XYZ file of C-alpha atoms in Angstrom:
461
model
C 84.922 -60.000 -71.703
C 82.494 -62.330 -73.428
C 82.447 -64.657 -70.409
C 81.805 -61.714 -68.112
C 78.959 -60.523 -70.322
C 77.503 -64.027 -70.334
C 77.665 -64.286 -66.557
C 76.070 -60.851 -66.213
C 73.261 -61.810 -68.592
C 72.648 -65.047 -66.681
C 72.501 -63.161 -63.423
C 70.067 -60.596 -64.778
C 67.836 -63.057 -66.639
C 67.381 -65.640 -63.856
C 65.274 -64.987 -60.785
C 67.513 -64.807 -57.698
C 66.609 -66.727 -54.555
C 65.582 -64.770 -51.500
C 68.071 -64.550 -48.620
C 67.528 -67.375 -46.127
C 66.566 -64.927 -43.396
C 63.743 -63.624 -45.574
C 62.603 -67.009 -46.871
C 62.347 -68.571 -43.388
C 60.849 -65.553 -41.670
C 57.419 -65.911 -40.083
C 56.320 -62.831 -41.968
C 57.802 -63.813 -45.332
C 54.438 -63.925 -47.061
C 53.556 -60.471 -45.759
C 56.889 -59.118 -46.984
C 55.731 -60.250 -50.429
C 52.447 -58.403 -49.947
C 54.336 -55.315 -48.748
C 56.541 -55.334 -51.842
C 53.524 -55.647 -54.103
C 51.911 -52.803 -52.167
C 54.801 -50.494 -53.086
C 53.967 -50.996 -56.755
C 50.245 -50.620 -56.098
C 50.878 -47.407 -54.179
C 53.214 -45.994 -56.805
C 50.938 -46.795 -59.737
C 47.838 -45.255 -58.187
C 49.743 -42.233 -56.865
C 50.876 -41.581 -60.416
C 47.379 -42.146 -61.819
C 45.645 -39.777 -59.408
C 48.344 -37.112 -59.670
C 48.021 -37.093 -63.458
C 44.265 -36.490 -63.319
C 44.867 -33.500 -61.031
C 47.442 -32.052 -63.440
C 45.178 -32.062 -66.505
C 43.762 -28.534 -65.923
C 47.297 -27.236 -65.318
C 48.760 -28.974 -68.382
C 45.989 -27.511 -70.513
C 47.150 -23.996 -69.577
C 50.913 -24.644 -69.535
C 51.009 -26.169 -73.024
C 48.187 -23.980 -74.412
C 46.408 -27.169 -75.474
C 42.819 -28.342 -75.615
C 41.294 -30.715 -73.086
C 41.206 -33.352 -75.831
C 44.968 -33.025 -76.318
C 45.945 -33.141 -72.640
C 43.652 -36.118 -72.054
C 46.178 -38.145 -74.054
C 48.657 -37.774 -71.206
C 46.337 -40.205 -69.420
C 44.909 -42.049 -72.423
C 48.225 -42.894 -74.157
C 49.342 -44.563 -70.939
C 46.090 -46.478 -70.667
C 45.992 -47.620 -74.302
C 49.475 -49.154 -74.033
C 48.701 -50.671 -70.638
C 45.449 -52.221 -71.879
C 47.111 -53.604 -74.998
C 50.224 -55.009 -73.318
C 49.210 -56.237 -69.886
C 47.714 -59.638 -70.769
C 50.669 -60.550 -72.983
C 53.088 -59.427 -70.272
C 51.232 -61.460 -67.660
C 51.458 -64.544 -69.812
C 55.155 -63.898 -70.433
C 55.638 -63.645 -66.670
C 54.070 -67.081 -66.226
C 56.800 -68.439 -68.527
C 59.983 -66.548 -67.552
C 59.138 -65.669 -63.949
C 56.843 -63.153 -62.309
C 59.519 -61.893 -59.932
C 61.797 -61.015 -62.849
C 59.211 -59.035 -64.766
C 57.830 -57.349 -61.662
C 61.246 -56.132 -60.538
C 62.258 -54.901 -63.970
C 58.856 -53.267 -64.283
C 59.782 -51.077 -61.322
C 63.009 -50.039 -63.055
C 61.357 -49.226 -66.401
C 58.520 -47.326 -64.724
C 60.918 -45.277 -62.601
C 63.210 -44.286 -65.479
C 60.212 -43.315 -67.623
C 58.781 -41.278 -64.746
C 61.963 -39.205 -64.661
C 61.508 -38.717 -68.408
C 57.967 -37.450 -67.816
C 59.223 -34.896 -65.337
C 61.893 -33.658 -67.750
C 59.630 -33.551 -70.855
C 59.964 -30.215 -72.715
C 56.775 -30.548 -74.780
C 53.365 -32.174 -74.522
C 54.314 -34.678 -77.245
C 57.453 -35.697 -75.359
C 55.455 -36.098 -72.176
C 52.978 -38.389 -73.946
C 55.858 -40.458 -75.398
C 57.395 -40.873 -71.935
C 54.010 -41.953 -70.643
C 53.958 -44.724 -73.274
C 57.252 -46.106 -71.926
C 55.941 -45.688 -68.396
C 52.915 -47.781 -69.348
C 55.157 -50.660 -70.453
C 56.742 -50.673 -67.003
C 53.315 -50.475 -65.409
C 52.170 -53.486 -67.457
C 55.120 -55.498 -66.105
C 54.120 -54.489 -62.576
C 50.371 -54.780 -62.692
C 50.100 -58.041 -64.616
C 52.145 -59.791 -61.940
C 51.144 -58.005 -58.727
C 47.889 -59.849 -58.029
C 49.423 -63.105 -59.281
C 52.270 -62.789 -56.754
C 49.776 -62.456 -53.901
C 47.568 -65.302 -55.111
C 50.480 -67.717 -55.602
C 52.194 -66.785 -52.311
C 49.305 -66.746 -49.818
C 47.090 -69.666 -48.810
C 43.479 -69.550 -49.950
C 42.241 -68.524 -46.501
C 44.273 -65.288 -46.585
C 44.127 -64.287 -50.241
C 41.261 -61.816 -50.035
C 42.911 -60.234 -46.984
C 46.148 -59.835 -48.941
C 44.226 -58.320 -51.847
C 42.455 -56.023 -49.401
C 45.797 -54.763 -48.109
C 46.917 -54.231 -51.687
C 43.677 -52.327 -52.288
C 44.454 -50.163 -49.268
C 47.891 -49.378 -50.715
C 46.271 -48.411 -53.996
C 43.823 -46.237 -52.115
C 46.643 -44.576 -50.175
C 48.303 -43.699 -53.477
C 45.000 -42.346 -54.771
C 44.462 -40.450 -51.514
C 47.863 -38.793 -51.503
C 47.798 -38.072 -55.231
C 45.309 -35.176 -55.270
C 46.722 -33.607 -52.095
C 50.396 -34.076 -52.935
C 49.761 -33.180 -56.561
C 47.978 -29.965 -55.658
C 50.699 -28.952 -53.202
C 53.523 -29.792 -55.614
C 51.907 -27.894 -58.487
C 51.421 -24.884 -56.237
C 54.958 -25.047 -54.810
C 57.169 -26.197 -57.679
C 55.134 -26.764 -60.847
C 53.683 -29.753 -62.663
C 57.024 -31.525 -63.242
C 57.341 -32.377 -59.568
C 54.180 -34.447 -59.585
C 56.081 -37.033 -61.631
C 59.291 -36.825 -59.643
C 57.277 -37.622 -56.489
C 56.989 -41.323 -57.406
C 60.695 -41.862 -58.134
C 61.736 -42.741 -54.524
C 59.003 -45.389 -54.332
C 60.254 -46.853 -57.609
C 63.820 -47.163 -56.349
C 62.692 -48.802 -53.097
C 60.378 -51.149 -54.994
C 63.123 -52.295 -57.366
C 65.418 -53.237 -54.493
C 62.614 -54.842 -52.461
C 61.448 -56.898 -55.429
C 64.933 -58.325 -55.997
C 65.401 -59.431 -52.379
C 61.909 -60.078 -50.963
C 59.879 -61.701 -53.753
C 59.988 -65.500 -54.211
C 61.061 -67.208 -57.383
C 58.276 -68.482 -59.621
C 57.662 -72.176 -58.920
C 54.680 -72.821 -61.191
C 56.029 -71.573 -64.510
C 53.965 -72.497 -67.523
C 55.341 -74.188 -70.618
C 56.545 -72.124 -73.545
C 53.734 -71.966 -76.102
C 53.316 -70.204 -79.463
C 52.688 -66.510 -78.920
C 49.326 -65.236 -80.154
C 50.682 -62.259 -82.120
C 47.502 -61.970 -84.219
C 45.354 -61.765 -81.111
C 47.579 -59.083 -79.589
C 47.573 -56.940 -82.737
C 43.808 -57.192 -83.213
C 43.115 -56.462 -79.540
C 45.544 -53.509 -79.421
C 44.057 -52.067 -82.607
C 40.511 -52.353 -81.315
C 41.380 -50.768 -77.955
C 43.201 -47.893 -79.654
C 40.355 -47.143 -82.065
C 37.761 -47.330 -79.294
C 39.600 -44.909 -77.025
C 40.475 -42.599 -79.916
C 36.792 -42.419 -80.842
C 35.649 -41.797 -77.279
C 38.306 -39.169 -76.601
C 36.629 -36.792 -79.088
C 33.123 -38.124 -79.537
C 31.840 -34.690 -80.537
C 33.677 -35.151 -83.836
C 31.907 -37.207 -86.560
C 35.307 -38.351 -87.840
C 36.236 -39.687 -84.400
C 32.855 -41.368 -83.920
C 33.241 -43.118 -87.258
C 36.117 -45.072 -85.709
C 33.603 -46.997 -83.590
C 32.657 -49.056 -86.641
C 36.148 -50.520 -87.291
C 36.615 -50.904 -83.529
C 33.475 -53.057 -83.348
C 34.599 -55.070 -86.375
C 37.932 -55.758 -84.699
C 36.089 -57.092 -81.643
C 34.307 -59.591 -83.897
C 37.613 -60.505 -85.535
C 39.226 -60.926 -82.118
C 36.598 -63.458 -81.045
C 37.195 -65.510 -84.189
C 40.987 -65.285 -83.884
C 40.982 -66.366 -80.246
C 38.701 -69.319 -80.897
C 41.043 -70.647 -83.576
C 44.369 -69.832 -81.904
C 46.460 -72.719 -80.579
C 47.432 -70.679 -77.522
C 45.062 -67.703 -77.337
C 45.993 -64.464 -75.617
C 42.467 -64.260 -74.169
C 41.364 -67.909 -73.807
C 37.608 -68.235 -74.396
C 37.540 -70.894 -71.650
C 38.389 -68.217 -69.084
C 35.078 -66.515 -69.770
C 32.946 -69.646 -69.970
C 31.740 -69.310 -66.361
C 28.977 -66.735 -65.768
C 30.438 -65.692 -62.409
C 33.808 -64.817 -63.923
C 32.227 -62.885 -66.793
C 30.087 -60.900 -64.385
C 33.046 -60.108 -62.111
C 35.161 -58.951 -65.050
C 32.394 -56.702 -66.425
C 31.593 -55.309 -62.978
C 35.277 -54.618 -62.372
C 35.597 -52.779 -65.676
C 32.544 -50.631 -64.943
C 33.694 -49.896 -61.382
C 36.992 -48.448 -62.599
C 35.099 -46.436 -65.200
C 33.201 -44.835 -62.315
C 36.234 -44.471 -60.028
C 38.404 -42.656 -62.547
C 35.423 -40.807 -63.935
C 35.009 -39.277 -60.488
C 38.720 -38.486 -60.255
C 38.593 -36.701 -63.628
C 35.359 -34.791 -62.999
C 35.917 -33.737 -59.387
C 38.941 -31.439 -59.985
C 37.075 -29.502 -62.690
C 33.991 -29.190 -60.475
C 36.044 -28.045 -57.487
C 38.052 -25.471 -59.432
C 35.510 -24.229 -61.989
C 32.184 -24.476 -60.118
C 33.245 -24.107 -56.481
C 36.203 -21.785 -57.060
C 38.627 -23.824 -54.961
C 42.380 -23.670 -55.344
C 44.290 -26.685 -56.658
C 45.507 -27.508 -53.149
C 42.012 -27.301 -51.587
C 40.553 -29.323 -54.442
C 43.081 -32.046 -53.725
C 42.066 -32.136 -50.059
C 38.377 -32.548 -50.941
C 39.028 -35.290 -53.498
C 41.223 -37.165 -51.016
C 38.067 -38.173 -49.140
C 37.323 -40.870 -51.750
C 40.584 -42.836 -51.742
C 41.012 -42.317 -48.002
C 37.669 -44.040 -47.352
C 38.585 -46.745 -49.860
C 41.868 -47.386 -48.059
C 40.205 -47.635 -44.650
C 37.483 -49.983 -45.887
C 39.384 -52.369 -48.196
C 41.490 -54.328 -45.630
C 38.473 -55.008 -43.416
C 36.326 -55.913 -46.394
C 39.030 -58.309 -47.594
C 39.221 -60.039 -44.216
C 35.432 -60.289 -44.057
C 35.318 -61.727 -47.573
C 37.790 -64.445 -46.532
C 35.422 -65.440 -43.740
C 31.934 -64.982 -45.166
C 32.381 -64.811 -48.929
C 32.594 -61.636 -50.932
C 29.766 -61.491 -53.458
C 27.307 -59.656 -51.228
C 30.009 -57.251 -50.011
C 30.825 -56.481 -53.636
C 27.176 -55.926 -54.557
C 26.547 -53.684 -51.550
C 29.618 -51.631 -52.360
C 28.448 -50.963 -55.911
C 25.039 -49.934 -54.616
C 26.663 -47.441 -52.247
C 28.707 -45.936 -55.088
C 25.618 -45.572 -57.297
C 23.657 -43.913 -54.494
C 26.459 -41.455 -53.685
C 26.780 -40.358 -57.316
C 23.009 -40.037 -57.706
C 22.842 -37.731 -54.686
C 25.810 -35.719 -55.999
C 23.982 -35.209 -59.293
C 20.756 -34.148 -57.581
C 22.174 -31.933 -54.823
C 24.985 -29.916 -56.493
C 27.002 -30.121 -53.246
C 29.431 -27.647 -51.744
C 32.951 -28.601 -50.624
C 31.887 -30.364 -47.413
C 28.948 -32.161 -49.002
C 31.103 -33.266 -51.919
C 33.735 -34.642 -49.542
C 31.064 -36.655 -47.685
C 29.676 -38.104 -50.917
C 33.149 -38.936 -52.205
C 33.891 -40.706 -48.913
C 30.708 -42.771 -49.291
C 31.710 -43.727 -52.825
C 35.211 -44.614 -51.603
C 33.773 -46.920 -48.939
C 31.687 -48.582 -51.640
C 34.754 -49.196 -53.792
C 36.540 -50.564 -50.722
C 33.780 -53.110 -50.171
C 33.676 -54.130 -53.817
C 37.265 -54.308 -55.061
C 39.014 -56.943 -52.845
C 36.107 -59.369 -53.025
C 35.719 -59.005 -56.778
C 39.467 -59.341 -57.463
C 39.624 -62.492 -55.345
C 36.652 -63.963 -57.228
C 38.424 -63.389 -60.561
C 41.800 -64.742 -59.454
C 40.267 -67.898 -57.989
C 39.603 -68.930 -61.596
C 43.354 -69.166 -62.333
C 44.758 -72.649 -62.815
C 48.376 -73.527 -61.878
C 50.816 -71.647 -64.096
C 48.077 -69.269 -65.259
C 48.038 -66.688 -62.468
C 49.948 -64.088 -64.461
C 47.644 -64.399 -67.450
C 44.493 -64.122 -65.332
C 46.106 -61.244 -63.430
C 46.741 -59.633 -66.799
C 43.072 -60.045 -67.727
C 42.114 -58.442 -64.412
C 44.461 -55.522 -64.976
C 43.404 -55.204 -68.610
C 39.737 -54.852 -67.695
C 40.643 -52.444 -64.888
C 42.763 -50.361 -67.269
C 40.114 -50.395 -69.988
C 37.569 -49.240 -67.433
C 39.968 -46.508 -66.329
C 40.456 -45.414 -69.936
C 36.701 -45.280 -70.488
C 36.354 -43.265 -67.294
C 38.904 -40.718 -68.499
C 37.627 -40.517 -72.093
C 33.858 -40.564 -71.559
C 33.963 -38.379 -68.459
C 36.076 -35.865 -70.342
C 33.121 -35.475 -72.701
C 30.530 -35.388 -69.941
C 32.415 -32.684 -68.015
C 31.629 -30.245 -70.821
C 27.904 -30.872 -70.158
C 28.197 -30.000 -66.487
C 28.789 -31.802 -63.203
C 25.179 -32.873 -62.730
C 25.158 -34.748 -66.052
C 28.503 -36.327 -65.235
C 27.395 -37.501 -61.790
C 24.176 -39.013 -63.122
C 26.099 -40.801 -65.857
C 28.516 -42.302 -63.331
C 25.612 -43.338 -61.077
C 24.034 -45.168 -64.019
C 27.287 -46.993 -64.815
C 27.658 -48.085 -61.175
C 24.054 -49.309 -61.171
C 24.737 -51.351 -64.320
C 27.725 -52.944 -62.606
C 25.557 -53.827 -59.598
C 22.867 -55.346 -61.813
C 25.469 -57.404 -63.689
C 26.866 -58.837 -60.467
C 23.464 -59.186 -58.830
C 22.213 -61.359 -61.653
C 24.889 -63.988 -61.047
C 24.256 -63.958 -57.294
C 20.523 -64.481 -57.857
C 21.276 -67.289 -60.282
C 23.562 -68.988 -57.768
C 20.912 -68.753 -55.051
C 18.278 -70.287 -57.356
C 20.604 -73.220 -58.086
């Protein structure tokens, strides 16, 4: 029995080789991209469905908006805190292993979300779900970068962006229909089939990790300080109308200062200062964070505007909101291919400008359903231009054996931006849609200015 257990453990803890037919196939690298796209689709479908359910959960559990926001925020806090460490762990033990098991953990936790009897249980299941998501998202971009040649990386990331957009596009529509037909629990069950398919595909279609990094001391201090700072920041922002909550910004800021000192002195830092030494990388990371703030800010604000101000049903609201991710999905693959050929910085800058303009018009015009759909589509096209090019720029900074860690940094900034979008927009929604739209336009403009400064500097040099 002991020998059998040992053999089972060896089989489960070592990355299996792909079947020869898969490994030698002419489309083997695109099978890798397709497998990664399943995770990208599933994660974004879940994210967009959850934002649509917040008004419903508020009524079902007789809870405040602040309370139901933690269905999204608990997930994001854990994801932000864990994803860099998980990405680094994947560089050591194997990205295929963690990615595949991430599917399994995410899927089991998703079933738990659908079965949750109380709001507290639902939030706890979302925490476990976030651990699975960290295993997926830290390694997804790294798998594409390490499997595709440089000339096709942005195209692969564009396809992944399209899969994410498809998940975002289907989320509001499918979520609205499922809530109307069977209740909120079915919005979680909807992602289970994709999780099962992704687990099997990951085991058979993903390559083993060839550029594993050496085992180094784990930066536990850095992880604890970073997780504490992220938690306090999001807790403060989730209820910024409360003086007690706002007071948490002070210890959060102090922990940021402590984190910088800890990382500079660590033998093997969780967030290596050298990664952020180049101005272009810093600008891309900041712009990426701000872009996801705007993206998920829109996805939080739009359902409330559609239902409360325009009087639309949940199903019709979902159809209107779908315009954004649908445009993102149509734009991203072409933008990725164009970035491979002509370079992506200007595409990224133009995309952010389009997002800022669309949100500014939305704030000024107070649009109806059709006008809102048009403006959301324009914003989606802007995100489609920006995201593949910016992700490729960040991942090009990864050295051999570091792709998972850099992918974790990318996902961490994306998740932190998403968390800020949920938390801050939740506050702005109470002030009205016009205020929310103008705030999101300003954030998008800041992202464009951040990226534009590095482009101008490069041209001067």
